[in-house]
Short mmCIF file of C-alpha atoms in Angstrom, two decimals:
data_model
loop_
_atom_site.label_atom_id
_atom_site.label_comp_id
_atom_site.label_asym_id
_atom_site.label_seq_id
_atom_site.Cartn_x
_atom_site.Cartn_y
_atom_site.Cartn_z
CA UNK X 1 -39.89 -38.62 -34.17
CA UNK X 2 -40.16 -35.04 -35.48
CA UNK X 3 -40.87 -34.04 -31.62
CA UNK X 4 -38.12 -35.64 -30.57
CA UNK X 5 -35.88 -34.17 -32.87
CA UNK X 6 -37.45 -30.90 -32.55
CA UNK X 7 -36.54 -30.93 -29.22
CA UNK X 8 -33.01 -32.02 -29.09
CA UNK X 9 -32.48 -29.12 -31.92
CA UNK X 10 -33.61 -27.03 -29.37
CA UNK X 11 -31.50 -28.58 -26.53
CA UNK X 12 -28.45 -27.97 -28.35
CA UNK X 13 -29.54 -24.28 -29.44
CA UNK X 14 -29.91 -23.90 -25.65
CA UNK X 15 -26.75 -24.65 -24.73
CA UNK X 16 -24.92 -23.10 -26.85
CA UNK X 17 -26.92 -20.28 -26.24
CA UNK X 18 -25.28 -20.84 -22.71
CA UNK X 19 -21.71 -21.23 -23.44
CA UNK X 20 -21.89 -18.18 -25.63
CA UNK X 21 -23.68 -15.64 -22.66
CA UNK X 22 -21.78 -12.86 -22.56
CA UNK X 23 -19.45 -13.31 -19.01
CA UNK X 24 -21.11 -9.77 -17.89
CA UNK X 25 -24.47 -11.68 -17.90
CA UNK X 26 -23.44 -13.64 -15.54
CA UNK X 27 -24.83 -13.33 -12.24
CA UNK X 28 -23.24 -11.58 -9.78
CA UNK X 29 -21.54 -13.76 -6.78
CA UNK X 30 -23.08 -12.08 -3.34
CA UNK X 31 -19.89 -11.82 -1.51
CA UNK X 32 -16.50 -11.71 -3.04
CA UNK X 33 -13.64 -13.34 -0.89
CA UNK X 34 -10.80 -10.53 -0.90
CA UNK X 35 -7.40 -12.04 0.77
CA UNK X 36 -4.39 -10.45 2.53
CA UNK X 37 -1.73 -11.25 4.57
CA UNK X 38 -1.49 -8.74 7.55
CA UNK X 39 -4.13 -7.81 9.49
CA UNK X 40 -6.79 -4.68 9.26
CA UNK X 41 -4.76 -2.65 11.28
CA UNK X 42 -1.92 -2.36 8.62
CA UNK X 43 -1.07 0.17 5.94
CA UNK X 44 -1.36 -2.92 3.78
CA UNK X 45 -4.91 -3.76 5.86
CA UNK X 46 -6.03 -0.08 5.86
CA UNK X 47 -5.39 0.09 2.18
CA UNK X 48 -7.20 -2.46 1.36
CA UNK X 49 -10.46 -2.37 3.35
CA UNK X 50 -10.89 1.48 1.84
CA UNK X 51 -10.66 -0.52 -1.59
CA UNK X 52 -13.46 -3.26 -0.48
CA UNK X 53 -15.30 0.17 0.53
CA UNK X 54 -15.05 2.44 -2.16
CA UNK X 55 -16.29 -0.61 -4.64
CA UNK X 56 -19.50 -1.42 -2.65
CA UNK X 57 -20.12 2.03 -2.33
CA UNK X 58 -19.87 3.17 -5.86
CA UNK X 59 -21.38 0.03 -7.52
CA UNK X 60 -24.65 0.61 -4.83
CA UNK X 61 -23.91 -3.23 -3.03
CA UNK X 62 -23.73 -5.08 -6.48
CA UNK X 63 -19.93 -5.97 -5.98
CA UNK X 64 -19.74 -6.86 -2.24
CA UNK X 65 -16.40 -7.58 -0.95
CA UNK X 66 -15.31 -9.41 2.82
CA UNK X 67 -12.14 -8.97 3.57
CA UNK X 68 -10.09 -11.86 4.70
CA UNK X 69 -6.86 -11.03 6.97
CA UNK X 70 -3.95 -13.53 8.01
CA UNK X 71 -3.66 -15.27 4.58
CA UNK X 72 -6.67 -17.17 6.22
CA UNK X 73 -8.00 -18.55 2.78
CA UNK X 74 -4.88 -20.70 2.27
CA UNK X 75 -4.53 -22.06 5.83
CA UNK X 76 -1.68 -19.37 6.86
CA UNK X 77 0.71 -20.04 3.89
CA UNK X 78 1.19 -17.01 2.26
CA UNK X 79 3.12 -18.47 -0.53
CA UNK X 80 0.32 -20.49 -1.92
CA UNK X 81 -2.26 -16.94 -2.14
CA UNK X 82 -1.62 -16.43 -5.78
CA UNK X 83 -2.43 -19.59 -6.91
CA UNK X 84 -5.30 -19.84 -4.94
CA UNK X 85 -6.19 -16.83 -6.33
CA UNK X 86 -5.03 -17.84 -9.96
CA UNK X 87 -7.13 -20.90 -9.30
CA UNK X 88 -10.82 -18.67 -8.64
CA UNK X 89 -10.54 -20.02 -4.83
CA UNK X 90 -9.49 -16.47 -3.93
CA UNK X 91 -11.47 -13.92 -6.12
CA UNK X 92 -9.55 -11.10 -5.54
CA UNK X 93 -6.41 -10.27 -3.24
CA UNK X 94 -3.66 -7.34 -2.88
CA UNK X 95 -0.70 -9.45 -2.70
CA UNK X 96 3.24 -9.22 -1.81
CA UNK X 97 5.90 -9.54 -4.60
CA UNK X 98 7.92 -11.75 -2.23
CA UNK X 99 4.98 -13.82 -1.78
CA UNK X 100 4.22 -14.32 -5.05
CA UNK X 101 7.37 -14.93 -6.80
CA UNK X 102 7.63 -18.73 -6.20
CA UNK X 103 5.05 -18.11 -9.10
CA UNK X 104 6.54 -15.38 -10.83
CA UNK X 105 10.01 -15.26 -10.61
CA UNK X 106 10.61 -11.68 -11.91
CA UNK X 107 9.32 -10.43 -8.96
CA UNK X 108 12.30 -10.73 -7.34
CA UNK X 109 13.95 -8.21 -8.98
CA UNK X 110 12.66 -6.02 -5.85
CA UNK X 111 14.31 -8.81 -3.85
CA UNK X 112 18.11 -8.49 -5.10
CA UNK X 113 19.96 -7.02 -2.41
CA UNK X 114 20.70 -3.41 -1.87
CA UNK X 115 19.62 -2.67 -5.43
CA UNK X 116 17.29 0.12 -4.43
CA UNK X 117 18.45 3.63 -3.42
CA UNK X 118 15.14 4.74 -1.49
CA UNK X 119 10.88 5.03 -2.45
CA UNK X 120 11.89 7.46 -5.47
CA UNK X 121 14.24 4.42 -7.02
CA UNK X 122 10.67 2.02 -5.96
CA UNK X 123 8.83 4.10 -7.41
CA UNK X 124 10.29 4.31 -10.65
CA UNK X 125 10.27 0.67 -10.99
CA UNK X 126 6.93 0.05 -10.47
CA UNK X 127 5.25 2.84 -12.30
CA UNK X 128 7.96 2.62 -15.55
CA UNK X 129 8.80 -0.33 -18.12
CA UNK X 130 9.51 -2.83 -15.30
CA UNK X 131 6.37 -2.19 -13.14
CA UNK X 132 4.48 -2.71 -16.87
CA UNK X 133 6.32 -5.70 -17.79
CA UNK X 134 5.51 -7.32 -14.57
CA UNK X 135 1.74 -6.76 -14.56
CA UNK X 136 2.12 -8.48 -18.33
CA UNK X 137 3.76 -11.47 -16.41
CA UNK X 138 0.49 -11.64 -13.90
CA UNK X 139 -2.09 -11.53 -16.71
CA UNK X 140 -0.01 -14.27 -18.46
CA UNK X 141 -1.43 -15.88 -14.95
CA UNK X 142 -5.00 -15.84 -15.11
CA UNK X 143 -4.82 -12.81 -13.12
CA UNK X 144 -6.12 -9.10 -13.60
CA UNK X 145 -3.33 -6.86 -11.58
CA UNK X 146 -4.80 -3.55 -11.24
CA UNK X 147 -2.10 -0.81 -9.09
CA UNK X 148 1.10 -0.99 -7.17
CA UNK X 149 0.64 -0.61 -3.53
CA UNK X 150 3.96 -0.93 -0.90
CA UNK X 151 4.50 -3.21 2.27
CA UNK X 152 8.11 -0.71 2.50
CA UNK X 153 11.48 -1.53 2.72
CA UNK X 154 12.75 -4.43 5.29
CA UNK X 155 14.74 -3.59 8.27
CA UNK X 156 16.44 -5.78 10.76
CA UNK X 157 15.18 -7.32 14.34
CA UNK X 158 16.70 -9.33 16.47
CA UNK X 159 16.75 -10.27 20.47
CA UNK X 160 20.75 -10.63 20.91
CA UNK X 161 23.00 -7.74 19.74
CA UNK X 162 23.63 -4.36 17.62
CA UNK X 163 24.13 -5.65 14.47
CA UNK X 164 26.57 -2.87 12.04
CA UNK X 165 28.76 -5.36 10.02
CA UNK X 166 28.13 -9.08 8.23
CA UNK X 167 30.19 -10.40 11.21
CA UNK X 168 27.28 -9.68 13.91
CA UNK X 169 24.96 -12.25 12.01
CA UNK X 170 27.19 -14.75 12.36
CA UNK X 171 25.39 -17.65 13.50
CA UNK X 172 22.32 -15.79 14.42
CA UNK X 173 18.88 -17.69 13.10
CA UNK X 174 16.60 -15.70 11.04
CA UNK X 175 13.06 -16.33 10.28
CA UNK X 176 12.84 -15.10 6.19
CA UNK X 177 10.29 -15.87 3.96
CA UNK X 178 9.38 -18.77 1.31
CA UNK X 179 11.80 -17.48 -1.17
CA UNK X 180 15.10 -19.10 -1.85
CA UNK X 181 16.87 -15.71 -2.61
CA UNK X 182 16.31 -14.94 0.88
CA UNK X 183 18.31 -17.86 2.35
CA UNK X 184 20.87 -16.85 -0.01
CA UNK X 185 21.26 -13.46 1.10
CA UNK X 186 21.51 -14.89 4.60
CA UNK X 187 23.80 -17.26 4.26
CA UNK X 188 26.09 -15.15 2.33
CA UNK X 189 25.73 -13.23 5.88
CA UNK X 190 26.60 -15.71 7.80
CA UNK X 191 23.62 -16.02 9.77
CA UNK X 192 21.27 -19.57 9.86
CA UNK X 193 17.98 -18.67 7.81
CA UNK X 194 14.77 -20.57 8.47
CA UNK X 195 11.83 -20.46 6.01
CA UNK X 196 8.57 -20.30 7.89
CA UNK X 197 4.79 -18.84 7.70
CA UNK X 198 4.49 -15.64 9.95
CA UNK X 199 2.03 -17.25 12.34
CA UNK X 200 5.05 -19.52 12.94
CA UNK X 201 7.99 -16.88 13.39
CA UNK X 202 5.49 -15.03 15.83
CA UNK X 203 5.60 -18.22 17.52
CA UNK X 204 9.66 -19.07 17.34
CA UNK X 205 10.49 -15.24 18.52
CA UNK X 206 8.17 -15.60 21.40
CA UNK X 207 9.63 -19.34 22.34
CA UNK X 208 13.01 -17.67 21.32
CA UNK X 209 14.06 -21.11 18.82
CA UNK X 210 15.01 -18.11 16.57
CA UNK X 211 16.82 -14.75 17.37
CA UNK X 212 15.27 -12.45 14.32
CA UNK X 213 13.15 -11.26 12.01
CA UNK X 214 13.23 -9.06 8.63
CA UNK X 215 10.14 -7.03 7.85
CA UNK X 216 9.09 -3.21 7.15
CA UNK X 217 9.23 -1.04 10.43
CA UNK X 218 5.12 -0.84 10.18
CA UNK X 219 5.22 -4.74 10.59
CA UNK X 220 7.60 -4.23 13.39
CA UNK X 221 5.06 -1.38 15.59
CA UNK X 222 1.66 -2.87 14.54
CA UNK X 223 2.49 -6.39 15.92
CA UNK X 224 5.18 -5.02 18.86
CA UNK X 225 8.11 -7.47 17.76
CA UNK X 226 9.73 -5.49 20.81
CA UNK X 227 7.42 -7.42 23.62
CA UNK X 228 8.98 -10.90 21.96
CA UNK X 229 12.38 -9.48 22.69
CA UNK X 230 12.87 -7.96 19.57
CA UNK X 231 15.42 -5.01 21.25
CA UNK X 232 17.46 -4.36 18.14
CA UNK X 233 16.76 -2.91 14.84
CA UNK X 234 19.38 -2.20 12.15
CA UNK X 235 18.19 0.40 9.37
CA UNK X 236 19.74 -1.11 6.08
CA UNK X 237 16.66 -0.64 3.67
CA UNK X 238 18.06 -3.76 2.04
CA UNK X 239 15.08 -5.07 0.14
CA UNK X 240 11.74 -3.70 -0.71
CA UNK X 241 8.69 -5.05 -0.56
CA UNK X 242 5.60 -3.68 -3.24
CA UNK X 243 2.05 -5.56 -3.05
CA UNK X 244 -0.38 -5.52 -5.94
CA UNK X 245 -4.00 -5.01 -6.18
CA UNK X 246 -5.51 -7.95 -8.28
CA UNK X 247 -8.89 -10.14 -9.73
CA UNK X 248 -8.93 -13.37 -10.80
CA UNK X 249 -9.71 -12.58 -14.34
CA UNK X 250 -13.06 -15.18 -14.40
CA UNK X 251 -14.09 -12.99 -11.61
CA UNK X 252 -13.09 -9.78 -13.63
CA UNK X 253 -14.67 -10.84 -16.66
CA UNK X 254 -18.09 -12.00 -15.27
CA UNK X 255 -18.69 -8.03 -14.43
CA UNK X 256 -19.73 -5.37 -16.98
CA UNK X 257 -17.11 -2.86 -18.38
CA UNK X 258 -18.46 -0.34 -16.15
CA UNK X 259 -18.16 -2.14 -12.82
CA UNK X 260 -14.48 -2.95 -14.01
CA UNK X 261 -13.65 0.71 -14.72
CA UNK X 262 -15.54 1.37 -11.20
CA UNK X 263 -12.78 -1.41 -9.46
CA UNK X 264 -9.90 -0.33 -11.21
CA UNK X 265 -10.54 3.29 -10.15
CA UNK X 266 -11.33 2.31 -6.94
CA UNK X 267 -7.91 -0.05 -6.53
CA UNK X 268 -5.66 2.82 -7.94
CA UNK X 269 -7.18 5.36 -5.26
CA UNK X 270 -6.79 2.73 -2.65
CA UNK X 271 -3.23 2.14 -3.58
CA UNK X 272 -2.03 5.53 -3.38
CA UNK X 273 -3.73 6.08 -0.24
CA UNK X 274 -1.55 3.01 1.09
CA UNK X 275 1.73 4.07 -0.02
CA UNK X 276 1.42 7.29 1.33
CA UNK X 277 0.23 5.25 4.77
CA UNK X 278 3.28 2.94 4.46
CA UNK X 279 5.44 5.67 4.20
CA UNK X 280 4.55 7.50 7.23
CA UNK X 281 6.60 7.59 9.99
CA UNK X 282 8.76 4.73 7.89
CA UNK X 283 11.67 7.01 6.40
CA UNK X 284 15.20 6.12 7.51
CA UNK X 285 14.88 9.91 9.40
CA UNK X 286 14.13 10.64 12.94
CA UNK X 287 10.08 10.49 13.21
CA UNK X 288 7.16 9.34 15.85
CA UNK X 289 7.51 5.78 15.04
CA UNK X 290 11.20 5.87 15.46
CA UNK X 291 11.07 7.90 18.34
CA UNK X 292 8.66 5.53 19.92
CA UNK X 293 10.61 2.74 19.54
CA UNK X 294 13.49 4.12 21.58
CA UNK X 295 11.09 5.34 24.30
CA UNK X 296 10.10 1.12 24.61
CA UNK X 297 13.76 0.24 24.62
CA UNK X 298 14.79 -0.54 21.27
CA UNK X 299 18.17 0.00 19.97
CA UNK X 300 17.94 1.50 16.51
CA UNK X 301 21.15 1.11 14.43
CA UNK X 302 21.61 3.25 11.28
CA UNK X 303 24.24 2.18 9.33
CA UNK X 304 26.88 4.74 8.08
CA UNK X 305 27.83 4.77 4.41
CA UNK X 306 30.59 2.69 4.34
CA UNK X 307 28.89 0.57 6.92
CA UNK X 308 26.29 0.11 4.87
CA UNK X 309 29.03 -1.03 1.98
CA UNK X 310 30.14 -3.76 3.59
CA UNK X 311 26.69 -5.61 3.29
CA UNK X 312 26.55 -5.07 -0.51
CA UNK X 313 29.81 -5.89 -0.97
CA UNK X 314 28.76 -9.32 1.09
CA UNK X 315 26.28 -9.92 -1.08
CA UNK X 316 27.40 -9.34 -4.06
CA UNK X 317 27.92 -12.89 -5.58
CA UNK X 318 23.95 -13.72 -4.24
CA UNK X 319 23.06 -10.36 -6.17
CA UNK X 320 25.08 -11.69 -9.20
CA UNK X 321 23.44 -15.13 -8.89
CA UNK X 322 19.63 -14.29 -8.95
CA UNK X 323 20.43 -11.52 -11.64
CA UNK X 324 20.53 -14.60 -13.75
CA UNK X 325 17.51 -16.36 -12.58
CA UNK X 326 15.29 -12.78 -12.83
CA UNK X 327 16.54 -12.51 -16.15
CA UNK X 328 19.26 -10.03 -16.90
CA UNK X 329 17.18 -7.89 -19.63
CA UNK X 330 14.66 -7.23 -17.01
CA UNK X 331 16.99 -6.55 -14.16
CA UNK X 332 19.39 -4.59 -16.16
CA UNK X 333 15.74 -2.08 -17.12
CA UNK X 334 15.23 -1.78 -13.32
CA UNK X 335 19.48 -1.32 -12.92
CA UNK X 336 18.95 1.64 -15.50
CA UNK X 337 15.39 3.04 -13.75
CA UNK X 338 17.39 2.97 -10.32
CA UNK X 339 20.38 4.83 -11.83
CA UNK X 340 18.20 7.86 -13.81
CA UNK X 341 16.29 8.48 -9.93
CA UNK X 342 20.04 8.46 -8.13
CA UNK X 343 21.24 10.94 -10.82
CA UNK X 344 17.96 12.91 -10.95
CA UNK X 345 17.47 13.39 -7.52
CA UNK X 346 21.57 14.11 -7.13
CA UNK X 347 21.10 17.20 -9.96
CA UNK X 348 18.03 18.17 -7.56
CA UNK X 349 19.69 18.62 -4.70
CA UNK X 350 20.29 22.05 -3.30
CA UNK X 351 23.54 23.72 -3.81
CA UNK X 352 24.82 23.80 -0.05
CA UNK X 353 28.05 25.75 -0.89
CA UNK X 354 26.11 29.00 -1.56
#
């Protein structure tokens, strides 16, 4: 009997001994599944694989990271990669905002229309008091975000006509993504949204069951939206699109604090490295990207000022709408960021009239 009890004693001692292991004790996995939507070849793609890189490198193999394009993990559906990831079926991921605000909402604050003034206004959103609130939000989440990276700021494709006023979407269909603001902000157009995967719109544009797209300019060149007749851009910078370097935080805590510090590092080079990618050739100014475009054929429209106005004042009551859903303390902060950059960058300027 004394065995016997001995023995259980020591079963229990055992496991607890187990549920109380430190999580950096744990064994390493051998291959950590890292999940994007675009494919290698993108800012977004580039960025990330340097990141995979940088980690094996620098932690000699024991953090080994595959890279998984296409939102492949979740079937396609790039709507359903953070909680996949939230979940530990994705272990780590650089993300988009849009994607990921069926989950958390306040990402859409990037998403209200015409509420950024250019990268310096991004910028100071995601590296001030709303770019720190919103990682707070993703740890609430079971997830570790680690540094702002940038997909860029959404232009407009489409195969039937120059579009320079709310009047030239009328009844045009637009593939947008899995958010409801979008459909909003297309509707209040006057154009026909349709909510679908990007493996699907690639599909609709080239059957042409829909006449457009929205998506940065790099999205535009790296697939060539132009050979699915695609022959009309309008530049209207109207949303913004930033992506965020994450771990699911089991994954995150099962390494040792110096392995984190080596990932963190390692995501924040990566990151910066991206943006400056993203940003390339993807100014509203003339460069090689641009330049190419109208050497294949494509119309690009810039919209004048005033042109320009006509859109935000058409979208006003959609902007005023999801103000209230993002939560008005939060979106007035990023009203406030945007408005310090436009005056900043206005007392910058040089004085022409010398």
């Amino acid at each position: 009997m004394l065995n016997q009890g001995w023995r259980a004693l020591v079963g229990v001692a055992l496991a607890l001994a187990a549920v109380a292991l430190p999580a950096a004790a744990r064994p390493y996995k051998a291959e950590y599944a890292l999940s994007i939507m675009p494919d290698a070849g993108t800012p977004w793609g580039k960025g990330t694989q340097l990141w995979a890189d940088m980690v094996r490198e620098r932690t000699h193999g024991r953090i080994n990271i595959r890279l998984h394009t296409g939102a492949s993990l979740v079937g396609g559906d790039q709507t359903r990669e953070f909680s996949a990831l939230r979940q530990g079926v994705i272990d780590m991921a650089v993300g988009s905002t849009i994607n990921w605000s069926s989950a958390i909402p306040e990402f859409n604050v990037f998403s209200l229309p015409f509420l950024l003034r250019g990268c310096r206004s991004l910028d100071a959103l995601t590296q001030g008091e709303v770019g720190r609130e919103l990682f707070r939000r993703v740890e609430e989440q079971g997830v570790v975000p680690l540094a702002w990276g940038e997909n860029g700021f959404r232009q407009l494709s489409n195969s039937r006509r120059p579009i320079r006023a709310p009047e030239d979407m009328r009844g045009l269909r637009f593939r947008v993504v899995g958010s409801l603001l979008f459909n909003d902000i297309f509707t209040a157009l006057g154009a026909v949204p349709t909510q679908m995967t990007w493996n699907d719109a690639m599909r609709a544009l080239r059957a042409r069951k829909i006449d457009g797209q929205e998506n940065p300019i790099t999205v535009f060149n790296n697939v060539r939206l132009d050979t699915l007749g695609q022959r009309f851009i309008t530049v209207w910078d109207y949303v913004a699109d930033p992506i965020v370097f994450s771990v699911n935080r089991q994954v995150w805590d099962s390494w040792t604090p110096q392995d984190r510090d080596i990932v963190r590092d390692a995501a924040i080079e990566a990151a910066r490295f991206e943006v400056t990618l993203a940003r390339e050739d993807a100014m509203s100014g003339g460069s090689a990207a641009w330049d190419d475009l109208a050497a294949r054929g494509v119309k690009v429209i810039r919209l004048t000022p005033e042109q320009r106005q006509r859109f935000v004042d058409a979208t006003r009551p959609v902007y005023a709408k999801w103000k209230a859903l993002v939560g008005r303390d939060l979106v007035d902060k990023a009203e406030a960021a945007v408005r310090d950059e436009v005056t900043t960058a206005k007392l910058n300027e040089p004085d022409v009239r010398r």
